[in-house]
Amino acid sequence: MDNALALLERHGSESRIIAGGHSLLPMMKLRLARPEVLIDINDLGDLSYVRRDGDELCLGAMARHRDLLNSHEAGTLFPILHDAERVIADPIVRNRGTVGGSICQADPSEDLSAVFAALRATAVIGSSKGTRKVAMDDFHIGPYSTAVGPAEMLLEVRIPVQHGSGSAYEKVERRAGDWAIAAAGAALRVEGGSVSYAGIGLAAVGAEHFRCARAEASLLGQRASEESFSEAARLVSESVNPVADQRGPEDYKRHLAGELTLRALRRAAARAEGQGG
Amino acid sequence: MQVTMTVNGNEVTATIEPRLLLVHFIRDHLLLRGTHWGCDTSNCGTCVLWMDGEPVKSCTVLAAMANGREIRTVEDLERGGVLDPVQQGFIEEHGLQCGFCTPGMMMTARWLLDHNPDPSEEEIREAISGQICRCTGYKNIVSAIRWAAEHPSTTEVNA
């Protein structure tokens, strides 16, 4: 790790960290990325963990999608993680692709970014000078751009565990392994019949920081019901900024974002109930 | 730069360009042409081989990243003149038409059966969901893998 950080400091913005390589190598083939130096961190086995640490679930930056999918603990605490991982790329790509690489690529359609936004995760970023924590809202600066500086690397993602919460992820894609046409994730905590926590993460629809703060706020203090979920879904449809492309027109994606939010909220609520919250 | 890796049990060392992809190293330097080069975008899966015991898409791995690792390609399925049950299954069930996707399909199938000897049709379809057969012969590919599951030792077939 020290070696990787020293190399980063030496080569700065001319260098890129390569983990699974399933985002960076395609970018290099398209000449959208032209790093002079690649720093291969695949041997940093001590960053490949998925483990609980007190009130947080911690995902090492080198945890592969497969590791997350195989973690019973992760799937139990946050079903949204397994929902999303089952539809991220395909099983062979999931053998290589990493959690850290996915969110550092910061593709606007990337699923885990939406999931971590819904769960209010925190990124831990390291450099030769030490580590710092960055909330997901501040981690994504824009498309393909993150708070990780030229001499820094992402070390882990920490997700706060909330008792009595439920979560779910819904994605529509054209075929297995494709990027989402639209995707929505929801995390809910229900106490005494009313919503005490709501997270709504969105991918591929131009949502600011991969979430919808208006819809989240509308749910707080409300009963977890079809009415409140429909209103949140309506706000999502209204708030997002999808772009028409080969995956579909703008109005279709706007509709999908709302509908998928509704479905994710229903499933998240059912799961929260199952948790005895 | 120099890389050393084990390919089908043999250690190989070569001097390569850093930008060389693993699929090209296997095909053009080692002349193991069983591994195919297809879409070059990690979608089609015909370049699947094993790295450290796991299937990977070798068009999206740099040869340099395979340094010190163990590679297994489709050429290693046949041992001592005996076909792997997966290979025999593709013959028995007509699991290929043009054959382009076949090496990747077989390497994924072998891995699946090593970890799940009796997969359901759904599990097989999930396992090969990152691989494309443009002849659309998926039904026969699934049958071929099922055949291999039901005949775990090909010696009984050849006998």
Short mmCIF file of C-alpha atoms in Angstrom, two decimals, chain A residues 18-22 25-26 29 31 38 40 42-43 66 86 90-96 175-176, chain B residues 19 21 40-43 48 51 54-57 59-62 65 69 108 126-127 129-131:
data_model
loop_
_atom_site.label_atom_id
_atom_site.label_comp_id
_atom_site.label_asym_id
_atom_site.label_seq_id
_atom_site.Cartn_x
_atom_site.Cartn_y
_atom_site.Cartn_z
CA ILE A 18 -5.71 -0.10 -12.07
CA ALA A 19 -7.78 -2.61 -10.09
CA GLY A 20 -10.13 -4.92 -12.00
CA GLY A 21 -9.46 -2.90 -15.14
CA HIS A 22 -12.98 -3.38 -16.49
CA LEU A 25 -9.02 -0.59 -19.97
CA PRO A 26 -12.14 0.05 -22.10
CA LYS A 29 -9.02 1.45 -25.77
CA ARG A 31 -8.44 6.80 -25.97
CA LEU A 38 -0.55 2.26 -14.51
CA ASP A 40 -1.60 -2.34 -10.52
CA ASN A 42 -4.38 -6.38 -7.59
CA ASP A 43 -1.86 -7.74 -5.11
CA ARG A 66 -18.17 -11.40 -6.66
CA ARG A 86 -26.86 -9.55 -9.39
CA ASP A 90 -22.09 -10.44 -15.83
CA PRO A 91 -20.61 -13.22 -13.67
CA ILE A 92 -17.25 -13.23 -15.47
CA VAL A 93 -16.83 -9.46 -15.26
CA ARG A 94 -17.86 -9.62 -11.60
CA ASN A 95 -14.91 -11.92 -11.00
CA ARG A 96 -12.60 -8.99 -11.81
CA ARG A 175 -29.85 -7.25 -21.98
CA ALA A 176 -27.82 -9.11 -19.35
CA ARG B 19 0.05 -2.22 -23.43
CA LEU B 21 -3.56 -7.50 -23.74
CA ASP B 40 -12.64 -6.51 -27.45
CA THR B 41 -15.09 -4.79 -25.06
CA SER B 42 -15.63 -7.54 -22.44
CA ASN B 43 -19.12 -8.23 -23.75
CA VAL B 48 -12.58 -16.30 -21.48
CA MET B 51 -6.49 -16.70 -14.26
CA GLU B 54 -11.17 -18.11 -12.16
CA PRO B 55 -12.70 -17.33 -15.53
CA VAL B 56 -11.80 -13.85 -16.79
CA LYS B 57 -12.26 -12.00 -20.06
CA CYS B 59 -9.41 -8.90 -23.70
CA THR B 60 -9.77 -6.78 -20.58
CA VAL B 61 -6.67 -7.91 -18.71
CA LEU B 62 -3.19 -6.64 -19.54
CA MET B 65 -1.28 -7.96 -14.93
CA ARG B 69 -0.21 -15.78 -12.16
CA THR B 108 -16.90 -21.07 -18.20
CA GLU B 126 -26.81 -17.34 -15.52
CA ALA B 127 -23.22 -18.64 -15.70
CA SER B 129 -24.94 -14.75 -19.37
CA GLY B 130 -21.77 -12.78 -20.09
CA GLN B 131 -21.12 -14.72 -23.28
#
